[in-house]
Short mmCIF file of C-alpha atoms and ligand atoms in Angstrom, two decimals:
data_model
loop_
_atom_site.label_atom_id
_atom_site.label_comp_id
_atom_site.label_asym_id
_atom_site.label_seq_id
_atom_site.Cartn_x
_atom_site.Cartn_y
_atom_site.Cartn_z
CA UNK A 190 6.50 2.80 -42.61
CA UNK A 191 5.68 3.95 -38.85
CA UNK A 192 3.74 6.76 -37.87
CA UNK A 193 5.20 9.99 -36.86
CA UNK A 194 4.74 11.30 -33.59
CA UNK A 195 5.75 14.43 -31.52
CA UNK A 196 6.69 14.26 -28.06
CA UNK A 197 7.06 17.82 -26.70
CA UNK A 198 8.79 16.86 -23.58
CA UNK A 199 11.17 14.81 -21.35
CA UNK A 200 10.50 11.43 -21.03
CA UNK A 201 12.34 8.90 -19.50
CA UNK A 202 14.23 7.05 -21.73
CA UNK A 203 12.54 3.36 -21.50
CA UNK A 204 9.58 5.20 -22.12
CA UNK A 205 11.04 6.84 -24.94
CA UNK A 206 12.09 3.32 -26.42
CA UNK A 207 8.69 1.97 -26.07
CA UNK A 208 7.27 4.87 -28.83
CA UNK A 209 10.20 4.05 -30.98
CA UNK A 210 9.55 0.29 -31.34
CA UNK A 211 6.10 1.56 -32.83
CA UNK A 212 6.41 5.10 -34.29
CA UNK A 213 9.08 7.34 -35.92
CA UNK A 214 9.44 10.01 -33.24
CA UNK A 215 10.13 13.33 -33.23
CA UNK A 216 11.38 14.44 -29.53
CA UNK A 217 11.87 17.88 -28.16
CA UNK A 218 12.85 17.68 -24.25
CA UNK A 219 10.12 20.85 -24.16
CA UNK A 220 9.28 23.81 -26.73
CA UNK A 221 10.15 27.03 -26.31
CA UNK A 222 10.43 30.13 -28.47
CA UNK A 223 14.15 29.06 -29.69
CA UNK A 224 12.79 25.67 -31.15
CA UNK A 225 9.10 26.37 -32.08
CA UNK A 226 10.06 26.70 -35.44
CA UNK A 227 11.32 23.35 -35.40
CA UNK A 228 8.43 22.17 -33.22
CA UNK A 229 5.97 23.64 -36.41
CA UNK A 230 7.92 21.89 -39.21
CA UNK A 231 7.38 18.34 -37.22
CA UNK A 232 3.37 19.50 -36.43
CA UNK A 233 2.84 19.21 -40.57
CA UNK A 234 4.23 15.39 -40.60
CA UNK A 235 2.66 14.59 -36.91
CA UNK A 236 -0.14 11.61 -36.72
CA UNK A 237 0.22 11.45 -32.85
CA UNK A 238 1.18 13.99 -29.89
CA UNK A 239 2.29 13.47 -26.72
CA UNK A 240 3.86 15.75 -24.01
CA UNK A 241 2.43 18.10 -21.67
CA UNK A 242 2.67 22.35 -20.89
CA UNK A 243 1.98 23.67 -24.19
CA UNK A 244 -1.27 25.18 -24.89
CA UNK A 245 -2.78 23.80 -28.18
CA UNK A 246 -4.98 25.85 -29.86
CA UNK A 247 -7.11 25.65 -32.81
CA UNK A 248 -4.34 27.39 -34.83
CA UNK A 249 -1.21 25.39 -33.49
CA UNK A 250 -3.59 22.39 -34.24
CA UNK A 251 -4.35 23.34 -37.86
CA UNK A 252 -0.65 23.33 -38.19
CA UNK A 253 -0.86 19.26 -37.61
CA UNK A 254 -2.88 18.33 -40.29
CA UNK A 255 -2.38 14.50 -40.51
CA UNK A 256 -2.88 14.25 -36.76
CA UNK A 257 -5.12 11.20 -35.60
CA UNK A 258 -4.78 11.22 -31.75
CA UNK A 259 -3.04 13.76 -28.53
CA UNK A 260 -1.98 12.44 -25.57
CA UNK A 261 -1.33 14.58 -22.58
CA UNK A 262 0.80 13.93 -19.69
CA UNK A 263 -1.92 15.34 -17.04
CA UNK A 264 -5.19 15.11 -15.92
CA UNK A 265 -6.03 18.75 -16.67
CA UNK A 266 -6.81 20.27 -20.21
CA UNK A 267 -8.04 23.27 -20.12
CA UNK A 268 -4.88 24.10 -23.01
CA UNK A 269 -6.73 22.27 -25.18
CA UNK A 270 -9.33 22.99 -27.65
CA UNK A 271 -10.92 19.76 -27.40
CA UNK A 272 -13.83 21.18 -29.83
CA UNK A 273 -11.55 21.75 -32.82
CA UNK A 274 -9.91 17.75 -31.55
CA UNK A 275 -13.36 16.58 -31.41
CA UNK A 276 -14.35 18.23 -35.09
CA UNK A 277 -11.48 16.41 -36.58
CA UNK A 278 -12.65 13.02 -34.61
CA UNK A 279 -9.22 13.27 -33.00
CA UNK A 280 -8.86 11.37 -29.25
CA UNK A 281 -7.85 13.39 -26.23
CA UNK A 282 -6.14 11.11 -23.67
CA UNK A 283 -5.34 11.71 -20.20
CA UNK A 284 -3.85 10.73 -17.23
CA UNK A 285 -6.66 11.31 -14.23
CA UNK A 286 -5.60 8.04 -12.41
CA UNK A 287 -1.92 8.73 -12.16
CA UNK A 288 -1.51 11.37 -9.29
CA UNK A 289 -4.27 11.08 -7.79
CA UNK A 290 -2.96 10.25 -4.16
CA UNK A 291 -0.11 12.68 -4.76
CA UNK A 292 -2.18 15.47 -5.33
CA UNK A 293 -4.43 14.68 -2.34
CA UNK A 294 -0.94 14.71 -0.02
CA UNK A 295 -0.23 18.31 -1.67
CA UNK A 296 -3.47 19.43 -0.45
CA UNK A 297 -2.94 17.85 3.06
CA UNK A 298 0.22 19.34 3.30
CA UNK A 299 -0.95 22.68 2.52
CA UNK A 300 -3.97 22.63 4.80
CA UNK A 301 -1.60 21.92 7.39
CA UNK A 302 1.21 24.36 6.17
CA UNK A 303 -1.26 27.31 6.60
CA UNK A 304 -2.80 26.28 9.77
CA UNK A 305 0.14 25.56 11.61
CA UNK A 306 1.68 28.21 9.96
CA UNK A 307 4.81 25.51 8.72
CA UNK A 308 6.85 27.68 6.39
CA UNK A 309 6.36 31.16 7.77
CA UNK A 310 7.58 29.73 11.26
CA UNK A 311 11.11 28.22 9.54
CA UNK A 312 11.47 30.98 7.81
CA UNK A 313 11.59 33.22 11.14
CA UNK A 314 13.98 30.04 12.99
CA UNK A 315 16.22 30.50 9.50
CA UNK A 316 16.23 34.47 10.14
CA UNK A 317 17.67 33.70 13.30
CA UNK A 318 14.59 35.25 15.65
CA UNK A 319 13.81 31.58 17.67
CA UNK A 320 16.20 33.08 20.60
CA UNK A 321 13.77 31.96 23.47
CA UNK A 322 10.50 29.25 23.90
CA UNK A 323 8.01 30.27 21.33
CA UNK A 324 5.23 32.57 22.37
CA UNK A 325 1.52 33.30 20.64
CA UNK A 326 3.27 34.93 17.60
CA UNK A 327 4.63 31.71 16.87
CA UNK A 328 1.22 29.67 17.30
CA UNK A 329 -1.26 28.17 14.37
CA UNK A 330 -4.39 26.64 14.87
CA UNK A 331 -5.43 22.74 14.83
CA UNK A 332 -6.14 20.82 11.40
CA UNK A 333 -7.71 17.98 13.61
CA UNK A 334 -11.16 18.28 14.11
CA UNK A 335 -12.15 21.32 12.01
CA UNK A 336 -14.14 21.63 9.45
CA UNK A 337 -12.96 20.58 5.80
CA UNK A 338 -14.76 22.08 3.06
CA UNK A 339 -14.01 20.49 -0.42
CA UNK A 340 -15.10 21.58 -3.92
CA UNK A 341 -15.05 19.54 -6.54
CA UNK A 342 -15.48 15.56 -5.32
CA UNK A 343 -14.00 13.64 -8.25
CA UNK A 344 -11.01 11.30 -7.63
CA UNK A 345 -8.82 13.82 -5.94
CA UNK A 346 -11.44 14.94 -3.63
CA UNK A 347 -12.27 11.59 -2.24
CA UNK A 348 -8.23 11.16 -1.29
CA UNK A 349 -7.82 13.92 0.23
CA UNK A 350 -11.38 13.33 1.90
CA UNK A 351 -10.04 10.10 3.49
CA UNK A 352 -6.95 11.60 4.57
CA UNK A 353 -9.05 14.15 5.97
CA UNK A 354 -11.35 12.16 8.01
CA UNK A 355 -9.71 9.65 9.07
CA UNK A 356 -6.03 10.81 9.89
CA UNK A 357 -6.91 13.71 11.26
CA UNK A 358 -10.79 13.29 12.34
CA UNK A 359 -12.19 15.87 10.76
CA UNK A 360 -15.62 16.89 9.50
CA UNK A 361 -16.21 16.60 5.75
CA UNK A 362 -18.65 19.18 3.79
CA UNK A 363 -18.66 19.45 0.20
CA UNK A 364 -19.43 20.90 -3.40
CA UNK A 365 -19.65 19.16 -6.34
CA UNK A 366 -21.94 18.90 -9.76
CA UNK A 367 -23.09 15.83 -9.17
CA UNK A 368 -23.33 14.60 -5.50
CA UNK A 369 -21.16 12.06 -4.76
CA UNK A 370 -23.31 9.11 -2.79
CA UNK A 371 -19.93 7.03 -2.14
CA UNK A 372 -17.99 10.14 -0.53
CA UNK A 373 -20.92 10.71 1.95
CA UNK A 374 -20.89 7.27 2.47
CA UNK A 375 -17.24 6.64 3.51
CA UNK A 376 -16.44 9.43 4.79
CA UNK A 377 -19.79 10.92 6.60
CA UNK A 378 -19.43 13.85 3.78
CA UNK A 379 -22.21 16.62 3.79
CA UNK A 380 -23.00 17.88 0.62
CA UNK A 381 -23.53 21.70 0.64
CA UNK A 382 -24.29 24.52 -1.87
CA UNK A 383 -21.27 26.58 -2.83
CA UNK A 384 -22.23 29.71 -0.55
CA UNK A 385 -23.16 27.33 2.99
CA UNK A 386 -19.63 25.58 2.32
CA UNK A 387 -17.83 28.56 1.88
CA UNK A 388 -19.37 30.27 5.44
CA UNK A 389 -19.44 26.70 7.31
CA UNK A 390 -15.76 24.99 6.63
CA UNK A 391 -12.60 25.95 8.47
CA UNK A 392 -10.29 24.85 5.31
CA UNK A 393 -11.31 25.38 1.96
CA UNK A 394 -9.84 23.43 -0.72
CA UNK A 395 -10.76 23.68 -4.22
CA UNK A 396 -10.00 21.30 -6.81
CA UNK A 397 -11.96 21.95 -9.85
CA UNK A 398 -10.72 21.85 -13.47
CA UNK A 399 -10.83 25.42 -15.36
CA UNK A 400 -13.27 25.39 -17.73
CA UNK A 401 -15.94 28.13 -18.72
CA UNK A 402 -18.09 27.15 -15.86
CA UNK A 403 -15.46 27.51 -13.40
CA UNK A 404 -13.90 30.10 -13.93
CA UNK A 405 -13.43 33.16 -11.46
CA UNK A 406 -16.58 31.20 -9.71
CA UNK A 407 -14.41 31.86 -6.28
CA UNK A 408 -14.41 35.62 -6.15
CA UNK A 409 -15.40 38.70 -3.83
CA UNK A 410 -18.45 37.98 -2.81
CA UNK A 411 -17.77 33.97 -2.35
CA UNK A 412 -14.66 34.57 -0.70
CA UNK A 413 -16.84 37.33 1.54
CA UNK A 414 -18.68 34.55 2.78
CA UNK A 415 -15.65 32.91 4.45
CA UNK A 416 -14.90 32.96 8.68
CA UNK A 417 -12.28 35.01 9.36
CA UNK A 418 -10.35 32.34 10.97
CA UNK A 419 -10.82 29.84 8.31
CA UNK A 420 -8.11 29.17 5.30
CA UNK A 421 -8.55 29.15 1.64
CA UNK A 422 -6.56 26.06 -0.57
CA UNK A 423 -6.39 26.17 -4.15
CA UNK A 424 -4.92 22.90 -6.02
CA UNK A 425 -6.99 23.33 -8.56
CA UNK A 426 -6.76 25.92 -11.54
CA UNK A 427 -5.66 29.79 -10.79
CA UNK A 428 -8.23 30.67 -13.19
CA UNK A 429 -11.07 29.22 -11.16
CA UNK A 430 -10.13 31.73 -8.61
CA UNK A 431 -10.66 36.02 -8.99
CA UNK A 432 -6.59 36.69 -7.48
CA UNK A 433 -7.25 39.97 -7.00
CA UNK A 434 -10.23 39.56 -4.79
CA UNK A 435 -8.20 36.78 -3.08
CA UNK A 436 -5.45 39.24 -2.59
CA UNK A 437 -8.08 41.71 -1.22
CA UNK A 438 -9.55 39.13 1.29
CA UNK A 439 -6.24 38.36 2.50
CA UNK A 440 -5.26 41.64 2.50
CA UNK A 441 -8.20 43.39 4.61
CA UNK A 442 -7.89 40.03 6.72
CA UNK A 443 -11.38 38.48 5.80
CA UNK A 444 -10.03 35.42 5.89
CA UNK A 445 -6.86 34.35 7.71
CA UNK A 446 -4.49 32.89 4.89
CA UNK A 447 -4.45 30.21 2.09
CA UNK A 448 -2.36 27.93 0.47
CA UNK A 449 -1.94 28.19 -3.22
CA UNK A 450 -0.43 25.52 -5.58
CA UNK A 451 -2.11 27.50 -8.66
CA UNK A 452 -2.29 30.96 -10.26
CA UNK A 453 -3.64 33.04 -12.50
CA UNK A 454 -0.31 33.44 -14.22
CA UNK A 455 2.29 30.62 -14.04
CA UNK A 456 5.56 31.14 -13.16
CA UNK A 457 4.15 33.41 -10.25
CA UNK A 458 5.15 37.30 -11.43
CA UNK A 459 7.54 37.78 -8.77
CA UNK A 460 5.98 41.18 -7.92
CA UNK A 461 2.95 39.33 -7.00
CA UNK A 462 1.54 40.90 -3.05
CA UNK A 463 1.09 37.31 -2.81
CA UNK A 464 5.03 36.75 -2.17
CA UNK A 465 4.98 39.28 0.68
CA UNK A 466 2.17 38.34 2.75
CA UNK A 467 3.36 35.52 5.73
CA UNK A 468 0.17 33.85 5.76
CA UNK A 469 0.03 32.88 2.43
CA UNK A 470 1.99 29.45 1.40
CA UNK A 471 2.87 29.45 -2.19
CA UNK A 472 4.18 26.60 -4.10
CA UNK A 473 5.14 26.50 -7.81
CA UNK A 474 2.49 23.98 -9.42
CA UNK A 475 3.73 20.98 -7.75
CA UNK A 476 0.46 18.72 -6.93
CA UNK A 477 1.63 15.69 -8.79
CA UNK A 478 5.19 17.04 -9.11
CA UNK A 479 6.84 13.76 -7.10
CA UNK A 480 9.44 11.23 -8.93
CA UNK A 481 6.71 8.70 -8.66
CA UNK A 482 3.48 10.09 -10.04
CA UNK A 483 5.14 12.11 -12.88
CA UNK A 484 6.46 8.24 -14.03
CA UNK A 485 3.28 7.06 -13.81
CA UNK A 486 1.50 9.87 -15.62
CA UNK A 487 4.35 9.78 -18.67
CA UNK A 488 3.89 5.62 -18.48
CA UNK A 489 0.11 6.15 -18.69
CA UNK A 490 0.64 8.78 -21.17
CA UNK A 491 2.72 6.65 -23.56
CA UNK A 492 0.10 4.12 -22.93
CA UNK A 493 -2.63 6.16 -24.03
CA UNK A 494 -0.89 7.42 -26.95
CA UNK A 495 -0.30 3.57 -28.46
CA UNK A 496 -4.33 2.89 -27.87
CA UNK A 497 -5.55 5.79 -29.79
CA UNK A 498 -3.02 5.55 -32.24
CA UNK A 499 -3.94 1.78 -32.78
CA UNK A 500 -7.72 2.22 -32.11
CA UNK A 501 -7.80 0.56 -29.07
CA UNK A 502 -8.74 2.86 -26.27
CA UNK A 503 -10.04 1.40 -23.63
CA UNK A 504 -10.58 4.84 -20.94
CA UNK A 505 -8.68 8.34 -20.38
CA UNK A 506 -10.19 9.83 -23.20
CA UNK A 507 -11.82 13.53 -22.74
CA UNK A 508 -13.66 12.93 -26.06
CA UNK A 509 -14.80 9.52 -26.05
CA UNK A 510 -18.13 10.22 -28.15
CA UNK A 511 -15.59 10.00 -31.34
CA UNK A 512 -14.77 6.43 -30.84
CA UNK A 513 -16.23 4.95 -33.87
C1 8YV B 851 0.82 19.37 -14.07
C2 8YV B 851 -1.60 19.09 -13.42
O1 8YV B 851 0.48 20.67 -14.29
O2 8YV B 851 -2.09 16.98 -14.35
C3 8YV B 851 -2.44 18.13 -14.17
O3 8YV B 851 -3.54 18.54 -14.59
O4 8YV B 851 -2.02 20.12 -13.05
C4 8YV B 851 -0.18 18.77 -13.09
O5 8YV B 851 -0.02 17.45 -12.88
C5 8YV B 851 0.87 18.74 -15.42
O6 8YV B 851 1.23 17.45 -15.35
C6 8YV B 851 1.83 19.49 -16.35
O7 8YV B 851 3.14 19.16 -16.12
#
């Protein structure tokens, strides 16, 4: 007999096939409180899980007793409890590889959205108010040759470092755990600490997973240490970020705007001062949200899913110290 599996969302449907030649699956184009009961009842017979945007919990996992390996369709997992995975010896599998580059062009385009002040501009020429050649209240300020501070140099980092420095010649500082000896090389990066990058770059752009080290690490008194002309990027986690001490800084103008792919809460409350402040860009979670990487991430995924399930894993694994 094959294995059951879950898959808790969408996939496309070769990809579908491909689990089917090998497992009995279970699908569910994505849970929600209509079909969780459903989504419970196929937990108890699950061996494998694959999908992505549900959090997974020590409980929700307890409901999956026979299961022997999760694959999610991201890089992230901070909605996992990869302790209770790793108790049970189960494998964790990711996608880091997949969206890399796509991510790093989300960045780049909201660096230069908030600099050159892209949206809030349209939105004016939409409302009708472009009636004569633009004056100063329509003006941004360069990308080229500032000052890019990154935190968090991992795969993502280094992209968006090489777009960075060498399409639009700018000046590379960064943060990181463990400095990264190839990203100074290629790209003349300085490494700083977290306070010196936060007072010396002009664009700020975080991209650190949420975990308990990271998070609300960005908050009053970092954000404090910004120039008041310089923008803040987050394309990492909300959670790594205090919101309410960003929406203070932006508020009291310490620094001059930022560009947010992440929040604290996700969807956005739409009562959020974030919505009604014009130098703020916000976009709804869409770093690796492109035709392209999302096939790649559910291919790698479905990948992933057939190595751990046939003990064959060979990389993306968050817990690889349980490979026997
Ligand atoms: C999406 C991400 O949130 O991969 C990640 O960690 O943040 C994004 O790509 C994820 O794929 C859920 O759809």
């Amino acid at each position: 007999m094959k294995p059951s599996i879950v898959c808790y969302k969408k996939l496309p449907d070769e990809l579908k096939q491909k689990l089917e030649k090998r497992f009995t699956v279970t699908a569910f184009d994505a849970v929600n409180d209509d079909n969780f009961p459903e989504f419970l009842a196929a937990l108890e017979h699950a061996e494998g899980l694959i999908g992505s945007g549900l959090t997974l919990d020590r409980a929700l996992l307890q409901r999956a007793p026979r299961l022997r390996a999760v694959s999610t369709i991201s890089a992230g997992y901070d909605n996992f409890d990869v302790e209770a995975l790793t108790e049970r010896k189960i494998p964790l599998m990711h996608t880091p590889g997949a969206l890399t580059d796509t991510v790093a062009d989300t960045i780049m385009a909201l660096v230069l959205a908030s600099g050159r002040r892209i949206v809030n501009v349209a939105e004016r020429v939409k409302a009708g108010e472009w009636q004569d050649s633009v004056d100063e209240s329509w003006f941004g300020v360069d990308v080229h040759h500032k000052t890019m501070g990154i935190i968090g140099m991992g795969r993502i980092g280094s992209a968006l470092a090489q777009r960075a420095r060498f399409g639009f010649n700018m000046k590379i500082v960064y943060h990181t755990r463990t400095r990264n000896a190839e990203a100074e090389d290629r790209f003349d990066a300085i490494y700083m600490d977290l306070d010196k990058l936060m007072s010396t770059a002009d664009y700020v752009c975080l991209i650190l997973p949420l975990s308990p080290q990271t998070y609300h690490l960005i908050d009053a008194e970092k954000l404090a240490l910004m120039k008041p002309d310089a923008y803040f990027i987050n394309a990492g986690r909300g959670p790594v970020v205090d919101e309410a001490a960003l929406i203070e800084a932006l508020q009291q103008k310490k620094i001059a705007g930022a560009g947010l792919d992440v929040f604290e809460q996700e969807p956005l409350p739409v009562d959020s001062p974030l919505l009604s402040m014009p130098n703020v860009v916000a976009v709804p979670h869409i770093g690796s949200a492109t035709f392209e990487a999302r096939y790649a991430m559910a291919k790698t995924a479905v990948e992933n899913l057939i190595a751990a399930m046939t003990d064959s894993i060979d990389g993306n694994c968050v817990n690889p110290q349980i490979i026997r």
